[in-house]
Coordinates of N, CA and C in Angstrom, one line a residue:
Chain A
X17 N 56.1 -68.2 69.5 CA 56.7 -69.3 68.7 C 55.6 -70.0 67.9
X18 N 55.8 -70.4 66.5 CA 55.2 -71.5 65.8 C 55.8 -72.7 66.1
X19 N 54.9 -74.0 65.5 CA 55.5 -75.2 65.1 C 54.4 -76.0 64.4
X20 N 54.6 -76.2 63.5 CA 53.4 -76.8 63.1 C 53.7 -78.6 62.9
X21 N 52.1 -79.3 63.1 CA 52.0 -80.1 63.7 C 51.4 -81.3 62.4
X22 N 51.5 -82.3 62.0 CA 50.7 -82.7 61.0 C 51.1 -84.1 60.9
X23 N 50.7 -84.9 59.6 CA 50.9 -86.2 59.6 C 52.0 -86.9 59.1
X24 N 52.6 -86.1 57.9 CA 53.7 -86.5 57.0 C 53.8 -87.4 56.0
X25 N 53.2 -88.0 56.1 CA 52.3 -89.1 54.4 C 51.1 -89.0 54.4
X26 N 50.9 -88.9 53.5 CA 49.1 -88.4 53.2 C 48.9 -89.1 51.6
X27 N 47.9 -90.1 51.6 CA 47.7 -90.9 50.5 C 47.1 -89.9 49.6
X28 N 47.4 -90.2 48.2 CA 46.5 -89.6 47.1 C 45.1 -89.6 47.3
X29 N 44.0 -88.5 47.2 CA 42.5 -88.3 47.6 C 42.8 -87.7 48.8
X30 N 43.1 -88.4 49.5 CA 42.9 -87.9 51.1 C 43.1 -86.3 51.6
X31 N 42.3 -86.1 53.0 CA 42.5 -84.8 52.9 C 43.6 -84.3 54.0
X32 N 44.4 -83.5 53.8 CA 45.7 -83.3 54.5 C 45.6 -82.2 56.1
X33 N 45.3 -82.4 56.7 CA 45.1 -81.4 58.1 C 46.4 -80.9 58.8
X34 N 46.7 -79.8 58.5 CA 47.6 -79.5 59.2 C 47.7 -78.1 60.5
X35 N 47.6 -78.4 61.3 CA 47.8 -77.1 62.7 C 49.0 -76.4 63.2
X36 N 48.7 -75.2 63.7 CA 49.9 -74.4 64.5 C 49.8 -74.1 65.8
X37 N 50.2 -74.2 66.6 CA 50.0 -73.9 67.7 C 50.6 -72.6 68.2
X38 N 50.1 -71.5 68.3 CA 50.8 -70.1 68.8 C 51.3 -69.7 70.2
X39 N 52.4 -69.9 70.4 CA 52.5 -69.5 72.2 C 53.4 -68.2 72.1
X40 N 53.1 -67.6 73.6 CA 53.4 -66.1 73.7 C 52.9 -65.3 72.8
X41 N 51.6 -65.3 72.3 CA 50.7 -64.6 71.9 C 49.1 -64.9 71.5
X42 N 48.9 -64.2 70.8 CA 46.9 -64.8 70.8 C 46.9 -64.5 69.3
X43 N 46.2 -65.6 68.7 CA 45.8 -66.1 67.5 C 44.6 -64.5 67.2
X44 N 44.0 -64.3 68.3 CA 43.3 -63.1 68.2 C 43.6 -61.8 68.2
X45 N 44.8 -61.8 68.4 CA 45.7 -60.1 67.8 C 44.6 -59.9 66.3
X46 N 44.9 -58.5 66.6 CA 44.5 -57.3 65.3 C 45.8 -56.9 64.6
X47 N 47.2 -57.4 64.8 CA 48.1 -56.9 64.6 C 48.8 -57.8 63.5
X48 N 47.9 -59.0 63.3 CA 49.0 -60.2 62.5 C 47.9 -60.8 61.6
X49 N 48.6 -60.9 60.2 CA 47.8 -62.2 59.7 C 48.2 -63.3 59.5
X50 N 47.9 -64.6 60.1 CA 48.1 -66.0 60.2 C 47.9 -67.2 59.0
X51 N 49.1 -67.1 58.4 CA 49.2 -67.7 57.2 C 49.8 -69.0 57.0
X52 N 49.9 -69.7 56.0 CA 50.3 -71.1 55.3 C 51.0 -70.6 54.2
X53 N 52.4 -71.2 54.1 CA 52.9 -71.0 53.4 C 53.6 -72.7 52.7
X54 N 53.7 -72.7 51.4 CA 54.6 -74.0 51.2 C 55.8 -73.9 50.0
X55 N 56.5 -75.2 50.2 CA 58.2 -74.9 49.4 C 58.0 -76.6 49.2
X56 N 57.5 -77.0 48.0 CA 58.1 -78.3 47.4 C 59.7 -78.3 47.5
X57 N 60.3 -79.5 47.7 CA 61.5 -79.9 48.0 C 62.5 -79.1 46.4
X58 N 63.4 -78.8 47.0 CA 64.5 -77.6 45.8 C 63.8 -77.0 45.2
X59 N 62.4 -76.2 45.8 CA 61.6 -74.9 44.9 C 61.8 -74.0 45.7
X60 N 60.6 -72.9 45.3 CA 60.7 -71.8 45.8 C 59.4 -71.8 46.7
X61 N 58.9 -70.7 47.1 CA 57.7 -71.0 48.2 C 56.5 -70.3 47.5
X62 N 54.9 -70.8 48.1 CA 53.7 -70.8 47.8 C 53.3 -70.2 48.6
X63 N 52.7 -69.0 48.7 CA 51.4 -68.5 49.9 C 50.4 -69.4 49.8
X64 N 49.6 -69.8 50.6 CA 48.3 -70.5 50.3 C 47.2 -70.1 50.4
X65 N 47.1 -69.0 52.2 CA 46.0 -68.8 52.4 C 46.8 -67.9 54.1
X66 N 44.9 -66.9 54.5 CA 45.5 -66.6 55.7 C 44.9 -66.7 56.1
X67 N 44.1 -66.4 57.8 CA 43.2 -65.8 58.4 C 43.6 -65.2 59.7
X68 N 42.9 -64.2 59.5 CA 42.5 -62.6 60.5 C 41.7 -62.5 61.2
X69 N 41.9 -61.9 62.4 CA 41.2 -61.9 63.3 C 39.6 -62.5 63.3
X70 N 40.0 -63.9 63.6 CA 39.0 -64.5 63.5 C 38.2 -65.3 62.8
X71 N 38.4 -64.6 61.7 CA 37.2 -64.9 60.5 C 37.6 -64.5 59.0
X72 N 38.6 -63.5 58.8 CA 38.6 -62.9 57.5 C 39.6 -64.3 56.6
X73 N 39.4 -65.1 55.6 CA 40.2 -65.2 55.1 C 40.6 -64.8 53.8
X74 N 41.7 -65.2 53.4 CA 42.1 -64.9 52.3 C 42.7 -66.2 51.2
X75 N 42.7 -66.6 49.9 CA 43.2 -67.7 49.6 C 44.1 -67.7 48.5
X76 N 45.0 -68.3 48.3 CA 45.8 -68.0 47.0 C 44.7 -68.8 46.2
X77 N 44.3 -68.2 44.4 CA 43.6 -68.6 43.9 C 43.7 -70.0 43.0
X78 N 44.9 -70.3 43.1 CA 45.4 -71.7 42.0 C 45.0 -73.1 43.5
X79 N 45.0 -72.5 44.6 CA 44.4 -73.7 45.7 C 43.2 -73.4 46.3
X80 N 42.8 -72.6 46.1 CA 41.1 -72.1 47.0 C 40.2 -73.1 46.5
X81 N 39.7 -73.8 45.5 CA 39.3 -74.4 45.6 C 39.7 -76.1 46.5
X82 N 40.5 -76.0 46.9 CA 41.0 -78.0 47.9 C 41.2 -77.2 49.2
X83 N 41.4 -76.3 49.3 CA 41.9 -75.8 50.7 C 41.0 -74.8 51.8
X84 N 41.5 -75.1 53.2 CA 40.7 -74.1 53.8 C 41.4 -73.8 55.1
X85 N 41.0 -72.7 55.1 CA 42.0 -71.9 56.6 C 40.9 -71.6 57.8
X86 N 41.6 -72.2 59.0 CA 40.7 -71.6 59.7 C 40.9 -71.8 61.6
X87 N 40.5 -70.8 62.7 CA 41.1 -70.8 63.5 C 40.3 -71.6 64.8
X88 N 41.2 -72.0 65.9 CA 40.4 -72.2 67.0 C 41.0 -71.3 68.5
X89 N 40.1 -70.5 68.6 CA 40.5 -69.5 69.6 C 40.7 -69.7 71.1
X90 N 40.2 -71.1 71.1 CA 40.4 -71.7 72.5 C 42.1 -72.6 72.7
X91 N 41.9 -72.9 71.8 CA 43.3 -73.9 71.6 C 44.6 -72.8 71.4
X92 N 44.1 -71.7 71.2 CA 44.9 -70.6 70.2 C 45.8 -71.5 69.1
X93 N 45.3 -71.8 68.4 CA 45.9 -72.0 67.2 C 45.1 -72.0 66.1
X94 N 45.8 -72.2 64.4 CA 45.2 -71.9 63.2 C 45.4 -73.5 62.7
X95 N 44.7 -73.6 61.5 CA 44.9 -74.6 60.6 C 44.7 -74.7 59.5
X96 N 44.9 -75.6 59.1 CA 44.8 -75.7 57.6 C 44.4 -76.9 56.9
X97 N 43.5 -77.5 56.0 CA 43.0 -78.5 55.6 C 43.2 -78.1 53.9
X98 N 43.7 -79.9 53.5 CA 43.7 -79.6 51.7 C 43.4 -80.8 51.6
X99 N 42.0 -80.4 50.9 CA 41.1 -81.8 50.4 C 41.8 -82.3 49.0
X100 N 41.7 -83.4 48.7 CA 42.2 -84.6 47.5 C 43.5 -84.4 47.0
X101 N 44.1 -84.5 48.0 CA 45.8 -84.3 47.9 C 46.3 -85.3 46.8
X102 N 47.6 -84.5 45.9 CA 48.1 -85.6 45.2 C 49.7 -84.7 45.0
X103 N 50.1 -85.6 44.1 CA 51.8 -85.4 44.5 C 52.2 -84.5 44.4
X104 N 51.9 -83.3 43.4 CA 52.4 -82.1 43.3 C 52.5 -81.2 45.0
X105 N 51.3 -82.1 46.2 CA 51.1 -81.3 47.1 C 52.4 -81.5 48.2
X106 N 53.2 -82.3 47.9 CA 54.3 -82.8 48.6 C 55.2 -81.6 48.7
X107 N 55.5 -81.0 50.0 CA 56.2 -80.0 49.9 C 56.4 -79.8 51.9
X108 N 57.4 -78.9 52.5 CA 57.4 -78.7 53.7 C 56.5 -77.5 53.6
X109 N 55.5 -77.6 54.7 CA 54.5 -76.9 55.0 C 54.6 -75.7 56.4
X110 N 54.4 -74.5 55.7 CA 55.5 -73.9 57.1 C 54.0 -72.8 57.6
X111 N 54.2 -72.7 59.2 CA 52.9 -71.3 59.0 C 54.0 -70.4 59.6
X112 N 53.0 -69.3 59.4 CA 53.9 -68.6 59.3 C 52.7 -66.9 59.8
X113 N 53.6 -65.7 60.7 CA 52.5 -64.9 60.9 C 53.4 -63.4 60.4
X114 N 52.4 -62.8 59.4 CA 52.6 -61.1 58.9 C 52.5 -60.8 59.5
X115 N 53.1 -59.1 59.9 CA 52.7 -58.2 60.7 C 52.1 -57.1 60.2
X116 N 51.2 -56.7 59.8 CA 50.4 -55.6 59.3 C 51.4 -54.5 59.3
X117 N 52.0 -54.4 60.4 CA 52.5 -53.4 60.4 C 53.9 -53.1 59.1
X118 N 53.8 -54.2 58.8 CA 55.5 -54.5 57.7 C 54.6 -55.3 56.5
X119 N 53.4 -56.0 56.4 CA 53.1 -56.6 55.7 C 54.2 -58.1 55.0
X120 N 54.6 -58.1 55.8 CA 55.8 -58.7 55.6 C 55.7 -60.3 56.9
X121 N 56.4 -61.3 56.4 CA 56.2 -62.4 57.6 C 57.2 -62.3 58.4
X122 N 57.0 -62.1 59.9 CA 58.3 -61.8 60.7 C 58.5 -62.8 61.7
X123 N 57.7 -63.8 61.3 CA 57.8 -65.4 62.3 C 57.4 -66.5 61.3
X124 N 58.6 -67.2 61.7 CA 57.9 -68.7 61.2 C 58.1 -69.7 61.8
X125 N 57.1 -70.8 61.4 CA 57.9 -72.6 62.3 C 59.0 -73.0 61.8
X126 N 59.2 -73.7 62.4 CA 60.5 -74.3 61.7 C 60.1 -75.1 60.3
X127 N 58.4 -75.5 60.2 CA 58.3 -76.0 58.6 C 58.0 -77.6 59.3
X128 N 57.3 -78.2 58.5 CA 56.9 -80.0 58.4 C 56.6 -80.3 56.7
X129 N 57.9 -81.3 57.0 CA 57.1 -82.1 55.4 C 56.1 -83.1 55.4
X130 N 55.7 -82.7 54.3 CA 54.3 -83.8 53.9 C 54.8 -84.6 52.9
X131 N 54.7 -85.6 52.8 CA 55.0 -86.5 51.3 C 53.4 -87.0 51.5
X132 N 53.2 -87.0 49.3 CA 51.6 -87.7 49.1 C 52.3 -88.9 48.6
X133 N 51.6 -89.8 49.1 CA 52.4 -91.1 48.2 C 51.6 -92.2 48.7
X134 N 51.3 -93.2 47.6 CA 50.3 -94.4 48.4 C 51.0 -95.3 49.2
Chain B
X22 N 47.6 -60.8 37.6 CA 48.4 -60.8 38.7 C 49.7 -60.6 38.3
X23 N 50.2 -60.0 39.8 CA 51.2 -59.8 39.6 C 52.2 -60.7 39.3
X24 N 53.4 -60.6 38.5 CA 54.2 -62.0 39.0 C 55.6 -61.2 39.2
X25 N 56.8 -61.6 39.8 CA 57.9 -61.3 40.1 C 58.8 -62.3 40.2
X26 N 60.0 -61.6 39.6 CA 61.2 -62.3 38.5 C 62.5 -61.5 39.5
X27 N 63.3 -63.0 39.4 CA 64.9 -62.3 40.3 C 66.2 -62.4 39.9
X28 N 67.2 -61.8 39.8 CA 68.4 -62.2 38.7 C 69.4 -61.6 39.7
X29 N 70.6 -62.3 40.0 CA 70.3 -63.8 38.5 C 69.5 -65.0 39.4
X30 N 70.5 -66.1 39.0 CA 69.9 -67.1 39.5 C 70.7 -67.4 40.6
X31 N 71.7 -67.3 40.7 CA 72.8 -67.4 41.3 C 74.0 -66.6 41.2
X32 N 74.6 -66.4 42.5 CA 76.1 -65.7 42.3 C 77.2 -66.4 43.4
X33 N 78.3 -66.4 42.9 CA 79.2 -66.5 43.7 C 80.4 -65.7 43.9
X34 N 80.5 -65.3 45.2 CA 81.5 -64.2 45.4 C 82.4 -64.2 46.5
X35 N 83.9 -63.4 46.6 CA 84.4 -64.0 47.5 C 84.1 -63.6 48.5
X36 N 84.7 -63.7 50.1 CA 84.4 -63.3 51.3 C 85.2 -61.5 51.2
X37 N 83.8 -60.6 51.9 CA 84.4 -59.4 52.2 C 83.4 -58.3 50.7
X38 N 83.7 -59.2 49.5 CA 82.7 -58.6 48.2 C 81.2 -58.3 49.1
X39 N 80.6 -57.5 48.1 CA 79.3 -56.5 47.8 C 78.4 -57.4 47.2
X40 N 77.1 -57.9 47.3 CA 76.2 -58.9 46.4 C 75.4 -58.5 46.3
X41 N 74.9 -57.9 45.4 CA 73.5 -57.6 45.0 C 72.4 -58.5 44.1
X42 N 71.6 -58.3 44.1 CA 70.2 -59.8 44.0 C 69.1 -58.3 43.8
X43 N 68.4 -58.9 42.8 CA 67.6 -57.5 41.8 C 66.4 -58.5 41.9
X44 N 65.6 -57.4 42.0 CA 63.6 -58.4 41.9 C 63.1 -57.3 40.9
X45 N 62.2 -57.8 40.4 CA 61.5 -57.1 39.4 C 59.9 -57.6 39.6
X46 N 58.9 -56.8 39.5 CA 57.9 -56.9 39.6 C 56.9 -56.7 38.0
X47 N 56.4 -57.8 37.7 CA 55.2 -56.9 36.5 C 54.3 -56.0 36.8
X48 N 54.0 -55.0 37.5 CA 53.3 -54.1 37.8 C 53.7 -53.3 39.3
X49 N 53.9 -51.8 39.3 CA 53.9 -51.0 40.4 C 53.5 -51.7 41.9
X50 N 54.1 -51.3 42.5 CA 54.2 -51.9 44.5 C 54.4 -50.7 45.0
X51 N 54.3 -49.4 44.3 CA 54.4 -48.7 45.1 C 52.9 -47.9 45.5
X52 N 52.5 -47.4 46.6 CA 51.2 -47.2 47.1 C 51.8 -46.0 47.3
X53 N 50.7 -44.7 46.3 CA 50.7 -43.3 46.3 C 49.4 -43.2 47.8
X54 N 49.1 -43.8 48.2 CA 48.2 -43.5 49.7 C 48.9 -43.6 50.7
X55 N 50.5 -44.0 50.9 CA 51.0 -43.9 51.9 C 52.6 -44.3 51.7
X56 N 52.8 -44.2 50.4 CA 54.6 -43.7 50.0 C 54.9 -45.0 50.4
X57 N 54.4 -46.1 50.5 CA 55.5 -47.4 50.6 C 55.4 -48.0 48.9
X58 N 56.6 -49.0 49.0 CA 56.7 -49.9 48.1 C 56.3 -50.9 48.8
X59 N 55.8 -52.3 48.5 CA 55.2 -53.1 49.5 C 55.7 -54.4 48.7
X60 N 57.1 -54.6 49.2 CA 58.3 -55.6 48.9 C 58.9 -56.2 49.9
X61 N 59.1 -57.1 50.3 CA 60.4 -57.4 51.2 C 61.4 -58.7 50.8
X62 N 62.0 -58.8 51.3 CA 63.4 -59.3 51.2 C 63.4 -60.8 52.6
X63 N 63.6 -61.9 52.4 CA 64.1 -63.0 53.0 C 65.3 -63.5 52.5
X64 N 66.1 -64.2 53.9 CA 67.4 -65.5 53.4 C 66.6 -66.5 54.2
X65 N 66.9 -67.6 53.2 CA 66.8 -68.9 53.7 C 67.5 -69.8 53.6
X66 N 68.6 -70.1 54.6 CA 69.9 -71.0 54.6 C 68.8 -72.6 54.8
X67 N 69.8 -73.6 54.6 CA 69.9 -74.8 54.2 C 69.2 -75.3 55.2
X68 N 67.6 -75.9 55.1 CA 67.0 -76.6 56.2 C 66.4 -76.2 57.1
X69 N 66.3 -74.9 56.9 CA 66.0 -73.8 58.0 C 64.6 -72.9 57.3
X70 N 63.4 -72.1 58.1 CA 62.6 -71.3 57.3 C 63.4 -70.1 57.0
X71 N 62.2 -69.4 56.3 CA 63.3 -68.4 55.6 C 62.9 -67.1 56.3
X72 N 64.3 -66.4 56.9 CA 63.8 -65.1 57.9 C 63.6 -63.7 57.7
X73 N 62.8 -63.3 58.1 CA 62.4 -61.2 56.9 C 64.1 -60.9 57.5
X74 N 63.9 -60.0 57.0 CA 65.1 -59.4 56.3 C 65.2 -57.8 56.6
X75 N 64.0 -57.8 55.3 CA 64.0 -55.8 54.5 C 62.2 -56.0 54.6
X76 N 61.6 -55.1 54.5 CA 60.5 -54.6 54.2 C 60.0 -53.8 54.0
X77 N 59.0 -52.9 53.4 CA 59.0 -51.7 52.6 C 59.8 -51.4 51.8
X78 N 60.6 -52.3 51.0 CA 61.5 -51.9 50.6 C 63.3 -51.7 50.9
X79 N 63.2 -50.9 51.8 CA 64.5 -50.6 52.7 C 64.0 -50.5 54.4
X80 N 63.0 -50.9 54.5 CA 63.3 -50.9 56.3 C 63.8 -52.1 56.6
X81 N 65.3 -52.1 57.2 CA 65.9 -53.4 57.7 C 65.0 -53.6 59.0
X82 N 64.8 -55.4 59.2 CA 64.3 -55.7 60.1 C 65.1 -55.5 61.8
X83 N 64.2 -55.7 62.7 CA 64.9 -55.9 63.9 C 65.9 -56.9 64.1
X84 N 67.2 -56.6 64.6 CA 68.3 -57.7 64.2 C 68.8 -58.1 63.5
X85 N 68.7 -57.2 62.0 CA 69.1 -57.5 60.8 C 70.8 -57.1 60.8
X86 N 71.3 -57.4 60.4 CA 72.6 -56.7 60.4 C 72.8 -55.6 59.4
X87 N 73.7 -54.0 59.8 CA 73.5 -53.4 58.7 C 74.1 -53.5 57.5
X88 N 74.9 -54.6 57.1 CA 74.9 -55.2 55.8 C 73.9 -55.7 54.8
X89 N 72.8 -55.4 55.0 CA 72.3 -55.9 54.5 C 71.3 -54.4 54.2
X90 N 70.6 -54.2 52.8 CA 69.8 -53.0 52.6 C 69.7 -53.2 51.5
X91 N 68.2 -52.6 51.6 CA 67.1 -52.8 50.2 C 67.2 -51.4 49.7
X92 N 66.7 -51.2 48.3 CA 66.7 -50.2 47.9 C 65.5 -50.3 46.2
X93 N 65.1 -49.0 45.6 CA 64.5 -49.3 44.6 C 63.1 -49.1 44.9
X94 N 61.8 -48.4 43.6 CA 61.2 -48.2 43.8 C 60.3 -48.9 42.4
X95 N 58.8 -48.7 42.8 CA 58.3 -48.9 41.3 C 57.9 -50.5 41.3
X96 N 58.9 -51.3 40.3 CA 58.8 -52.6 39.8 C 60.5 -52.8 39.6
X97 N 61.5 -52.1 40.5 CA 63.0 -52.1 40.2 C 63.4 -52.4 42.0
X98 N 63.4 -53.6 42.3 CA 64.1 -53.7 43.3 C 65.7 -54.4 43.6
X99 N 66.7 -53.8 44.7 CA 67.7 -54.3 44.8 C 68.2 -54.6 46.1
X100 N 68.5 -55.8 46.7 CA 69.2 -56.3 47.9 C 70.8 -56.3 47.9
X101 N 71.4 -55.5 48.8 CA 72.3 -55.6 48.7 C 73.0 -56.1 49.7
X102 N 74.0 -57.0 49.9 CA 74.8 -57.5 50.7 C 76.5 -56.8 50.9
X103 N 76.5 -56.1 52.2 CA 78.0 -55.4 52.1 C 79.1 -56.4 52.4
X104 N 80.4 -56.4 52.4 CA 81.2 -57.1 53.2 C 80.8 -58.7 53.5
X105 N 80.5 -59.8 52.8 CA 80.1 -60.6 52.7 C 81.1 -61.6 53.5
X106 N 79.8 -62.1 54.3 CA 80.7 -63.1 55.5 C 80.3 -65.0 55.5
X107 N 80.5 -65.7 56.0 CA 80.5 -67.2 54.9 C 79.2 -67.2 55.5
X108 N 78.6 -66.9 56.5 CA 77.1 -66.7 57.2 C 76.1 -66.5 56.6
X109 N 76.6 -65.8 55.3 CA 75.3 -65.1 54.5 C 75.4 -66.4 53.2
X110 N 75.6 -67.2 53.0 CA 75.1 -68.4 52.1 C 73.9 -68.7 52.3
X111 N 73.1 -68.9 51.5 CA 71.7 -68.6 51.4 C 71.1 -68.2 50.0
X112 N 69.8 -68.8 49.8 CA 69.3 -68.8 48.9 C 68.0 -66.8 49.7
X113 N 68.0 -66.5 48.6 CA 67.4 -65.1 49.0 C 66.2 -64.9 48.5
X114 N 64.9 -64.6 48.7 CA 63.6 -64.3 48.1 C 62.9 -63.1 48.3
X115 N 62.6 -62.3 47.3 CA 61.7 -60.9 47.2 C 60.5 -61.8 47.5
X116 N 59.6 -60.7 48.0 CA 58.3 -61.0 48.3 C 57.3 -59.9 47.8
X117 N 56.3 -59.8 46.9 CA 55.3 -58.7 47.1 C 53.8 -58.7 47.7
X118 N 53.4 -57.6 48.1 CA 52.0 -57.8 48.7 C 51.4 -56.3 48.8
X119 N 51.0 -56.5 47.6 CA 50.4 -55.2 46.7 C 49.1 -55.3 46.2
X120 N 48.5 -56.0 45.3 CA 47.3 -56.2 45.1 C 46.6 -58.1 45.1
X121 N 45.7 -58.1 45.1 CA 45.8 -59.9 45.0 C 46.2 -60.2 43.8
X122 N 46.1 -61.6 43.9 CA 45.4 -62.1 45.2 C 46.4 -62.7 46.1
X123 N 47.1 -61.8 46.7 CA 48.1 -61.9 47.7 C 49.3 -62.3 48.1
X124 N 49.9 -62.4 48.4 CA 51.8 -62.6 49.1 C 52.2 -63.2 47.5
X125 N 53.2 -62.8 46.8 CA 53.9 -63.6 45.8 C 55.2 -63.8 45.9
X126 N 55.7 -64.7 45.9 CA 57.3 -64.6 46.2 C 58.0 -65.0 44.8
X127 N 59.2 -64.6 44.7 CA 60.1 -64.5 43.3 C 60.5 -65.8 43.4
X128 N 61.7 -66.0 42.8 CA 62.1 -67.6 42.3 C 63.1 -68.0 43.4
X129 N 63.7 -67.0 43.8 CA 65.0 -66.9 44.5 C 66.4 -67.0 43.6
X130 N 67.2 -66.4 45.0 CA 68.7 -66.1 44.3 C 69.8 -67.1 44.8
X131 N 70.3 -67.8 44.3 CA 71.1 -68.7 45.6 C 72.7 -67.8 45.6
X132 N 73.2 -68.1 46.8 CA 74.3 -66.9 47.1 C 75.3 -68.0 47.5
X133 N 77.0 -68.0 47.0 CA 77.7 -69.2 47.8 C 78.8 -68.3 47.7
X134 N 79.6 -68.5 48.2 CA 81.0 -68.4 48.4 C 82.1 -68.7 47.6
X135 N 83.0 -67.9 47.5 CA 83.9 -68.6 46.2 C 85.0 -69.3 47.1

């Protein structure tokens, strides 16, 4: 299971932290890539970013520069951080894990919204 | 990059009808190194994340019901919904993951009931 965990208002500038916590499996599988996905309120959805076993990431390139992925192997879980947030960033923030094998996402959280707003 | 386009925008149809939902891709998904198309298929009902579906094209997921099937090759894909039950309302999204810079999802299809 996911769920991801975060603040839910997040002022303009500031930087947005958001985590997942993975249970019934290991963040360290070779079998999944561990992703961020997001859906502004009546859109469609955004890949953001992923990371792989460990260390590989990957970034969508319209956010790689404010954002960063990245895991803790002890805690088993991933995260996600987006520096100088502003309104466009308002959206439910879902993680979410591929399975290499389908390349395809075959889990997700149930999603958390964030609103930017002073 | 790639981008991918879905039509229509919407449909509505009555219970028991056939629904098809078409994705189009700007450039090939399909990989001559191992014969996949590298597309899938999500529904995401109202409030809820949105669940795989299809992948590769036409491999229905585990627990998928067999009403549901992908088909289409290239940059021509089609989701088809058989025997349409009021369960399947939902907005629908192709997904590709073919070259970067990575996962792109279509606009979506919203599906309602007549």
């Amino acid at each position: 299971q996911l769920r991801e965990s975060g603040p839910g208002l997040v002022k303009p500038s500031e930087t947005l932290t958001l985590s997942c916590p993975v249970s019934g499996g290991s963040v360290r599988s070779g079998d999944y890539y561990w992703n961020w996905v997001r859906q502004p309120p009546g859109k469609g959805l955004e890949w953001i970013a992923y990371i792989y076993e460990g260390g590989i990431t990957k970034y969508n390139p319209s956010l790689k520069r404010r954002v960063a992925i990245y895991m803790d192997t002890s805690r088993n879980q991933f995260s996600l951080k987006v520096r100088s947030v502003i309104a466009a960033d308002t959206a439910v923030y879902y993680c979410a894990r591929a399975r290499l094998a389908a390349d395809a996402f075959d889990l997700w959280g149930p999603g958390t919204l964030v609103t930017v707003s002073p | 990059d790639i981008t991918v386009t879905q039509s229509p925008d919407s449909l509505a149809l009555s219970l028991g009808e056939r629904a098809a939902i078409n994705c189009k891709s700007s450039q090939s998904l399909f990989s001559t190194s191992d014969n996949k198309n590298y597309l899938a298929w999500y529904q995401q009902k109202s409030g809820q994340p949105p669940r795989l579906l299809i992948y590769w094209a036409s491999t229905r997921e585990s627990g998928v019901p067999d009403r549901f099937s992908g088909s289409g090759s290239g940059t021509d894909f089609t989701l088809t919904i058989s025997n349409l039950q009021a369960e399947d309302v939902a907005v629908y999204f192709c997904q590709q993951y073919f070259t970067s810079p990575g996962y792109t999802f279509g606009p979506g299809t919203r599906l309602e009931i007549k």
